[in-house]
Amino acid sequence: MGADYDRSDAFRGARFTGADFTGADFRDCDLRQVKITDSWLSDVRVSGLVGTFVVNDVDVTAYVEGELDRRHPERVRLRQMRTADDYRAMWDTLEPLWAETVDRAGRLPGPVLRQRVDEEWSFIETLRHLVYATDKWAGHAVLDKPAPYHPLGLPQPDYPPADATALGINIDADPSLTEMLEVRRDRLALVRGLVEGLTDTSLERECLRVPGPGFEEYPEETLSVGRCLRVVMKEECEHRRYAVRDLTALEAELAYAGAPGRRAAATDAVGKLIQIMLDYGPGTQTWYRKLLDIRDVLASDASDEAALRDAGEMFATFYHGGRNFSDFYIPDEDYEAQAMKNREL
């Protein structure tokens, strides 16, 4: 297991040459002005607050934002909010989206809603955080409640537990979906009441934001009602996007639960890869023959566990040697079509 660098500034301005970061995990890090050149980036996933992002001299920032807007058009409405009516329309959009997402989550077994995907928050934890965000930006900032925080809320991961306790929050709480939905209904109603009473003038009212425990070094500041409610709605937008992403992964995992299901999923994936090799013949013969061998193993009389183990070991060899499967991609004259096909691959 690799070393763990938590809250370190030891690498600020550092230079890495010939270093091996395979499998490294950068989480909640400041990567501004990072430059990566002449490096091998394969199976790399990036998420976060993205400013200018240039890949091989191509600025892909607008493409990424445009694709996110296409998938989640509520993001566009959020950015365009100006008037009180805009804020009401935005909340009218968010409420049914979340109702649909909660309904979808409710069809999954209870324990699955506590399950994290790729170390991100579980569905229950996501609901807990949204309660906290509403308490912080609506209850505390806008309404100036002296004790706005619900015990089941959940601050950001780096929030000191002792400071959360000082706010009346129980970080270690383990509520059920039913319990969280009851709290969420109350918080949704609170925001609904705020936006229903908004006027263009009241949007500009200044609220005094006093830093909570753990952030005493930050100065007090005044923020408009509109700014505070925009934060609440952005939290609702972005965390719903994450929740939908992770629910999709959890549903797929359930669909192929158990060794028989995994064997069927592997057989299906190998079949699709074989077809891709046939469609893009030149240079794919080596992969094609190996995939046929893997298909035969999965179709053999071996037990599910043995077939999956042997097929996995065979597939692992695709990534050994100089030219390996990481170098393969599907070409297309249409850039967007090429990107879509390779995402699927």
Tab-separated table of C-alpha atoms in Angstrom:
chain	number	residue	atom	x	y	z
A	1	MET	CA	0.000	0.000	0.000
A	2	GLY	CA	1.341	3.446	-0.944
A	3	ALA	CA	2.139	6.278	1.432
A	4	ASP	CA	-0.631	8.627	2.561
A	5	TYR	CA	-0.003	12.369	2.287
A	6	ASP	CA	-2.799	14.166	4.111
A	7	ARG	CA	-3.018	17.990	4.067
A	8	SER	CA	0.585	18.236	2.862
A	9	ASP	CA	2.088	21.155	0.974
A	10	ALA	CA	5.407	19.338	0.498
A	11	PHE	CA	4.780	18.973	-3.242
A	12	ARG	CA	3.915	22.588	-3.993
A	13	GLY	CA	6.034	23.588	-7.004
A	14	ALA	CA	7.669	20.126	-7.079
A	15	ARG	CA	9.011	18.512	-10.249
A	16	PHE	CA	8.556	14.795	-10.930
A	17	THR	CA	10.573	13.152	-13.707
A	18	GLY	CA	10.246	9.457	-14.493
A	19	ALA	CA	8.082	8.956	-11.403
A	20	ASP	CA	5.528	6.149	-11.236
A	21	PHE	CA	2.085	7.346	-10.084
A	22	THR	CA	0.222	4.232	-11.269
A	23	GLY	CA	-2.896	3.816	-9.150
A	24	ALA	CA	-2.297	7.041	-7.202
A	25	ASP	CA	-5.373	8.754	-5.775
A	26	PHE	CA	-5.531	12.557	-5.583
A	27	ARG	CA	-8.553	13.581	-3.546
A	28	ASP	CA	-9.539	17.093	-2.485
A	29	CYS	CA	-6.189	18.401	-3.748
A	30	ASP	CA	-5.106	21.794	-5.107
A	31	LEU	CA	-3.935	20.981	-8.651
A	32	ARG	CA	-3.959	24.499	-10.066
A	33	GLN	CA	-1.255	25.182	-12.685
A	34	VAL	CA	-0.173	21.535	-12.741
A	35	LYS	CA	1.657	20.662	-15.955
A	36	ILE	CA	1.965	17.061	-17.188
A	37	THR	CA	4.107	16.431	-20.284
A	38	ASP	CA	5.533	13.394	-22.071
A	39	SER	CA	3.644	11.153	-19.661
A	40	TRP	CA	1.485	8.077	-20.021
A	41	LEU	CA	-2.125	8.895	-19.194
A	42	SER	CA	-4.331	5.861	-19.645
A	43	ASP	CA	-7.486	4.987	-17.710
A	44	VAL	CA	-7.235	8.360	-15.963
A	45	ARG	CA	-10.330	9.841	-14.344
A	46	VAL	CA	-10.563	13.471	-13.299
A	47	SER	CA	-13.400	15.212	-11.486
A	48	GLY	CA	-13.607	18.425	-9.547
A	49	LEU	CA	-13.791	22.164	-10.025
A	50	VAL	CA	-12.337	22.464	-13.523
A	51	GLY	CA	-11.055	25.737	-14.951
A	52	THR	CA	-8.925	25.748	-18.095
A	53	PHE	CA	-8.102	22.128	-18.970
A	54	VAL	CA	-5.805	21.430	-21.917
A	55	VAL	CA	-5.081	17.927	-23.242
A	56	ASN	CA	-2.422	17.517	-25.953
A	57	ASP	CA	-2.669	21.242	-26.779
A	58	VAL	CA	-6.475	21.034	-27.119
A	59	ASP	CA	-8.554	23.064	-24.664
A	60	VAL	CA	-11.335	20.626	-23.730
A	61	THR	CA	-12.877	22.821	-21.025
A	62	ALA	CA	-15.835	23.959	-23.118
A	63	TYR	CA	-16.426	20.432	-24.425
A	64	VAL	CA	-16.638	18.991	-20.902
A	65	GLU	CA	-18.945	21.753	-19.689
A	66	GLY	CA	-21.117	21.426	-22.794
A	67	GLU	CA	-21.450	17.684	-22.365
A	68	LEU	CA	-22.402	18.072	-18.703
A	69	ASP	CA	-24.998	20.690	-19.675
A	70	ARG	CA	-26.408	18.336	-22.307
A	71	ARG	CA	-26.784	15.548	-19.770
A	72	HIS	CA	-28.001	17.835	-16.981
A	73	PRO	CA	-29.732	20.887	-18.506
A	74	GLU	CA	-30.694	22.130	-15.049
A	75	ARG	CA	-27.079	23.334	-14.778
A	76	VAL	CA	-27.783	25.897	-17.494
A	77	ARG	CA	-30.871	27.204	-15.692
A	78	LEU	CA	-28.832	27.504	-12.492
A	79	ARG	CA	-26.198	29.688	-14.162
A	80	GLN	CA	-28.862	31.872	-15.763
A	81	MET	CA	-30.692	32.720	-12.522
A	82	ARG	CA	-31.060	36.472	-12.036
A	83	THR	CA	-34.562	37.338	-10.805
A	84	ALA	CA	-36.796	35.997	-8.042
A	85	ASP	CA	-38.877	34.244	-10.694
A	86	ASP	CA	-35.705	32.536	-11.966
A	87	TYR	CA	-35.017	31.185	-8.488
A	88	ARG	CA	-38.577	29.873	-8.185
A	89	ALA	CA	-38.341	28.230	-11.621
A	90	MET	CA	-35.049	26.609	-10.640
A	91	TRP	CA	-36.538	25.136	-7.479
A	92	ASP	CA	-39.549	23.960	-9.498
A	93	THR	CA	-37.038	22.067	-11.650
A	94	LEU	CA	-35.015	20.576	-8.820
A	95	GLU	CA	-37.852	19.217	-6.668
A	96	PRO	CA	-39.236	16.738	-9.247
A	97	LEU	CA	-35.721	15.715	-10.313
A	98	TRP	CA	-34.897	14.749	-6.751
A	99	ALA	CA	-38.292	13.074	-6.285
A	100	GLU	CA	-37.507	10.877	-9.287
A	101	THR	CA	-34.012	10.108	-7.948
A	102	VAL	CA	-35.312	9.206	-4.488
A	103	ASP	CA	-37.947	6.952	-6.048
A	104	ARG	CA	-35.208	5.211	-8.021
A	105	ALA	CA	-33.062	4.770	-4.921
A	106	GLY	CA	-36.036	3.439	-2.984
A	107	ARG	CA	-36.209	0.436	-5.297
A	108	LEU	CA	-32.782	-0.732	-4.135
A	109	PRO	CA	-32.183	-2.840	-0.999
A	110	GLY	CA	-31.565	-0.768	2.130
A	111	PRO	CA	-27.925	-1.843	2.650
A	112	VAL	CA	-27.050	-0.766	-0.904
A	113	LEU	CA	-28.019	2.827	-0.074
A	114	ARG	CA	-25.202	2.823	2.507
A	115	GLN	CA	-22.708	1.477	-0.012
A	116	ARG	CA	-20.071	3.801	-1.421
A	117	VAL	CA	-19.025	3.744	-5.067
A	118	ASP	CA	-15.353	4.499	-5.700
A	119	GLU	CA	-15.043	5.879	-2.147
A	120	GLU	CA	-17.615	8.609	-2.821
A	121	TRP	CA	-20.525	9.270	-0.458
A	122	SER	CA	-23.305	6.715	-0.306
A	123	PHE	CA	-26.852	7.774	-1.188
A	124	ILE	CA	-27.723	8.145	2.502
A	125	GLU	CA	-24.601	10.222	3.104
A	126	THR	CA	-25.476	12.424	0.129
A	127	LEU	CA	-28.895	13.181	1.619
A	128	ARG	CA	-27.239	13.916	4.955
A	129	HIS	CA	-24.859	16.396	3.337
A	130	LEU	CA	-27.677	18.186	1.535
A	131	VAL	CA	-29.423	18.644	4.878
A	132	TYR	CA	-26.220	20.186	6.222
A	133	ALA	CA	-25.854	22.454	3.170
A	134	THR	CA	-29.430	23.708	3.573
A	135	ASP	CA	-28.900	24.296	7.294
A	136	LYS	CA	-25.679	26.201	6.648
A	137	TRP	CA	-26.713	28.402	3.728
A	138	ALA	CA	-30.465	28.778	4.298
A	139	GLY	CA	-31.074	28.173	8.002
A	140	HIS	CA	-27.912	29.840	9.288
A	141	ALA	CA	-26.982	32.423	6.629
A	142	VAL	CA	-30.382	33.529	5.307
A	143	LEU	CA	-32.671	32.965	8.304
A	144	ASP	CA	-30.027	33.601	10.979
A	145	LYS	CA	-31.239	30.692	13.110
A	146	PRO	CA	-29.161	30.358	16.295
A	147	ALA	CA	-29.072	26.536	16.102
A	148	PRO	CA	-29.883	25.563	12.499
A	149	TYR	CA	-28.058	22.247	12.255
A	150	HIS	CA	-29.877	18.905	12.343
A	151	PRO	CA	-27.990	16.069	14.113
A	152	LEU	CA	-28.223	13.907	10.965
A	153	GLY	CA	-26.528	16.470	8.728
A	154	LEU	CA	-23.082	15.672	7.344
A	155	PRO	CA	-20.377	18.299	6.716
A	156	GLN	CA	-17.613	17.983	4.128
A	157	PRO	CA	-15.184	15.068	4.698
A	158	ASP	CA	-12.381	17.192	6.175
A	159	TYR	CA	-14.607	18.852	8.787
A	160	PRO	CA	-13.164	18.166	12.269
A	161	PRO	CA	-15.462	15.792	14.200
A	162	ALA	CA	-15.163	17.841	17.403
A	163	ASP	CA	-16.300	20.968	15.546
A	164	ALA	CA	-19.229	19.063	14.047
A	165	THR	CA	-20.205	17.975	17.554
A	166	ALA	CA	-20.098	21.608	18.630
A	167	LEU	CA	-22.716	22.311	15.963
A	168	GLY	CA	-24.918	19.522	17.304
A	169	ILE	CA	-24.111	17.155	14.422
A	170	ASN	CA	-23.530	13.442	14.942
A	171	ILE	CA	-21.101	12.500	12.161
A	172	ASP	CA	-21.284	8.806	13.125
A	173	ALA	CA	-25.075	8.636	12.821
A	174	ASP	CA	-26.422	5.818	10.644
A	175	PRO	CA	-29.973	6.839	9.685
A	176	SER	CA	-32.302	4.832	7.477
A	177	LEU	CA	-33.634	6.155	4.194
A	178	THR	CA	-37.007	6.755	5.841
A	179	GLU	CA	-35.423	8.849	8.583
A	180	MET	CA	-33.422	10.902	6.105
A	181	LEU	CA	-36.379	11.518	3.810
A	182	GLU	CA	-38.353	12.895	6.735
A	183	VAL	CA	-35.588	15.412	7.484
A	184	ARG	CA	-35.166	16.177	3.786
A	185	ARG	CA	-38.876	16.944	3.396
A	186	ASP	CA	-38.571	19.535	6.136
A	187	ARG	CA	-35.507	21.143	4.531
A	188	LEU	CA	-37.057	21.129	1.038
A	189	ALA	CA	-40.114	22.848	2.494
A	190	LEU	CA	-37.863	25.436	4.150
A	191	VAL	CA	-36.252	26.349	0.816
A	192	ARG	CA	-39.642	26.272	-0.912
A	193	GLY	CA	-40.906	28.819	1.601
A	194	LEU	CA	-37.897	31.046	1.000
A	195	VAL	CA	-38.163	31.064	-2.791
A	196	GLU	CA	-41.933	31.554	-2.718
A	197	GLY	CA	-41.455	34.725	-0.688
A	198	LEU	CA	-38.581	36.094	-2.766
A	199	THR	CA	-38.691	39.432	-4.544
A	200	ASP	CA	-36.010	40.928	-6.736
A	201	THR	CA	-35.269	43.345	-3.906
A	202	SER	CA	-35.026	40.702	-1.174
A	203	LEU	CA	-32.556	38.740	-3.313
A	204	GLU	CA	-30.078	41.538	-2.693
A	205	ARG	CA	-30.556	41.632	1.086
A	206	GLU	CA	-27.233	41.135	2.810
A	207	CYS	CA	-26.760	38.300	5.294
A	208	LEU	CA	-23.957	38.171	7.849
A	209	ARG	CA	-22.092	34.895	7.522
A	210	VAL	CA	-20.265	34.034	10.742
A	211	PRO	CA	-17.672	31.230	10.377
A	212	GLY	CA	-18.560	28.137	12.373
A	213	PRO	CA	-16.354	26.007	14.630
A	214	GLY	CA	-13.128	24.985	12.919
A	215	PHE	CA	-13.111	28.047	10.657
A	216	GLU	CA	-12.539	30.800	13.210
A	217	GLU	CA	-9.551	32.077	11.225
A	218	TYR	CA	-11.875	33.164	8.437
A	219	PRO	CA	-13.381	36.658	8.734
A	220	GLU	CA	-17.073	37.375	8.973
A	221	GLU	CA	-18.524	38.316	5.603
A	222	THR	CA	-21.773	39.537	4.126
A	223	LEU	CA	-23.402	37.632	1.298
A	224	SER	CA	-26.647	38.351	-0.504
A	225	VAL	CA	-29.698	36.126	-0.079
A	226	GLY	CA	-29.389	35.295	-3.771
A	227	ARG	CA	-25.787	34.167	-3.356
A	228	CYS	CA	-26.676	31.913	-0.423
A	229	LEU	CA	-29.633	30.306	-2.192
A	230	ARG	CA	-27.529	29.817	-5.321
A	231	VAL	CA	-25.104	27.745	-3.236
A	232	VAL	CA	-27.989	25.612	-1.934
A	233	MET	CA	-29.261	24.985	-5.453
A	234	LYS	CA	-25.808	24.227	-6.848
A	235	GLU	CA	-25.326	21.670	-4.094
A	236	GLU	CA	-28.659	20.101	-5.053
A	237	CYS	CA	-27.667	20.023	-8.748
A	238	GLU	CA	-24.192	18.614	-8.393
A	239	HIS	CA	-24.921	16.050	-5.689
A	240	ARG	CA	-27.881	14.760	-7.666
A	241	ARG	CA	-25.520	14.295	-10.619
A	242	TYR	CA	-23.178	12.259	-8.445
A	243	ALA	CA	-26.073	10.295	-6.954
A	244	VAL	CA	-27.465	9.358	-10.376
A	245	ARG	CA	-24.008	8.288	-11.515
A	246	ASP	CA	-23.525	6.045	-8.477
A	247	LEU	CA	-27.057	4.626	-8.552
A	248	THR	CA	-26.367	3.491	-12.114
A	249	ALA	CA	-23.237	1.667	-10.931
A	250	LEU	CA	-25.066	0.080	-7.988
A	251	GLU	CA	-27.923	-1.085	-10.191
A	252	ALA	CA	-25.470	-2.682	-12.607
A	253	GLU	CA	-23.687	-4.396	-9.738
A	254	LEU	CA	-26.952	-5.817	-8.436
A	255	ALA	CA	-27.933	-7.001	-11.899
A	256	TYR	CA	-24.816	-9.152	-12.002
A	257	ALA	CA	-24.618	-10.096	-8.334
A	258	GLY	CA	-22.918	-13.402	-7.609
A	259	ALA	CA	-20.436	-15.442	-9.647
A	260	PRO	CA	-22.991	-16.670	-12.242
A	261	GLY	CA	-24.027	-13.100	-12.927
A	262	ARG	CA	-20.413	-11.922	-13.181
A	263	ARG	CA	-19.647	-14.736	-15.588
A	264	ALA	CA	-22.585	-13.722	-17.765
A	265	ALA	CA	-21.470	-10.081	-17.643
A	266	ALA	CA	-17.898	-11.041	-18.578
A	267	THR	CA	-19.122	-13.186	-21.464
A	268	ASP	CA	-21.251	-10.314	-22.719
A	269	ALA	CA	-18.330	-7.851	-22.464
A	270	VAL	CA	-15.956	-10.208	-24.288
A	271	GLY	CA	-18.515	-10.675	-27.060
A	272	LYS	CA	-18.758	-6.912	-27.527
A	273	LEU	CA	-14.960	-6.583	-27.609
A	274	ILE	CA	-14.691	-9.350	-30.212
A	275	GLN	CA	-17.190	-7.513	-32.406
A	276	ILE	CA	-15.175	-4.302	-32.057
A	277	MET	CA	-12.039	-6.154	-33.172
A	278	LEU	CA	-13.927	-7.464	-36.222
A	279	ASP	CA	-15.235	-4.002	-37.057
A	280	TYR	CA	-11.786	-2.412	-36.819
A	281	GLY	CA	-9.751	-5.272	-38.258
A	282	PRO	CA	-6.312	-3.845	-39.078
A	283	GLY	CA	-3.944	-4.213	-36.146
A	284	THR	CA	-6.440	-6.052	-33.933
A	285	GLN	CA	-5.588	-9.668	-34.772
A	286	THR	CA	-3.588	-10.269	-31.587
A	287	TRP	CA	-6.374	-8.951	-29.361
A	288	TYR	CA	-8.978	-10.824	-31.415
A	289	ARG	CA	-7.278	-14.202	-30.945
A	290	LYS	CA	-6.782	-13.647	-27.226
A	291	LEU	CA	-10.419	-12.622	-26.797
A	292	LEU	CA	-11.538	-15.819	-28.544
A	293	ASP	CA	-9.445	-17.793	-26.035
A	294	ILE	CA	-11.048	-15.915	-23.130
A	295	ARG	CA	-14.508	-16.555	-24.570
A	296	ASP	CA	-13.719	-20.268	-24.714
A	297	VAL	CA	-12.650	-20.268	-21.061
A	298	LEU	CA	-15.878	-18.544	-20.009
A	299	ALA	CA	-17.897	-21.043	-22.055
A	300	SER	CA	-16.067	-24.063	-20.589
A	301	ASP	CA	-17.395	-26.524	-18.007
A	302	ALA	CA	-15.189	-24.991	-15.305
A	303	SER	CA	-16.859	-23.606	-12.198
A	304	ASP	CA	-17.888	-19.954	-12.245
A	305	GLU	CA	-15.089	-19.018	-9.850
A	306	ALA	CA	-12.429	-20.906	-11.826
A	307	ALA	CA	-13.595	-19.576	-15.201
A	308	LEU	CA	-13.652	-15.991	-13.919
A	309	ARG	CA	-10.205	-16.360	-12.337
A	310	ASP	CA	-8.621	-17.832	-15.480
A	311	ALA	CA	-10.332	-15.340	-17.795
A	312	GLY	CA	-9.227	-12.461	-15.547
A	313	GLU	CA	-5.613	-13.650	-15.574
A	314	MET	CA	-5.710	-13.935	-19.369
A	315	PHE	CA	-7.193	-10.478	-19.773
A	316	ALA	CA	-4.544	-9.013	-17.443
A	317	THR	CA	-1.885	-10.006	-20.006
A	318	PHE	CA	-3.487	-7.491	-22.406
A	319	TYR	CA	-1.784	-4.776	-20.372
A	320	HIS	CA	1.727	-6.266	-20.290
A	321	GLY	CA	4.562	-5.499	-22.659
A	322	GLY	CA	5.399	-2.550	-24.891
A	323	ARG	CA	2.286	-2.282	-27.060
A	324	ASN	CA	-0.670	-3.245	-24.950
A	325	PHE	CA	-4.422	-2.840	-24.974
A	326	SER	CA	-4.176	0.651	-23.454
A	327	ASP	CA	-2.907	1.811	-26.867
A	328	PHE	CA	-5.988	0.601	-28.739
A	329	TYR	CA	-8.702	3.071	-29.619
A	330	ILE	CA	-11.581	3.269	-32.084
A	331	PRO	CA	-10.950	5.815	-34.850
A	332	ASP	CA	-13.706	7.955	-36.345
A	333	GLU	CA	-13.641	11.039	-38.520
A	334	ASP	CA	-16.281	12.602	-36.270
A	335	TYR	CA	-14.486	13.619	-33.056
A	336	GLU	CA	-17.603	13.441	-30.867
A	337	ALA	CA	-18.544	10.036	-32.279
A	338	GLN	CA	-14.982	8.833	-31.651
A	339	ALA	CA	-15.078	10.085	-28.069
A	340	MET	CA	-18.412	8.381	-27.433
A	341	LYS	CA	-17.255	5.045	-28.901
A	342	ASN	CA	-14.066	5.038	-26.859
A	343	ARG	CA	-15.910	5.889	-23.663
A	344	GLU	CA	-18.056	2.841	-24.293
A	345	LEU	CA	-14.934	0.762	-25.073
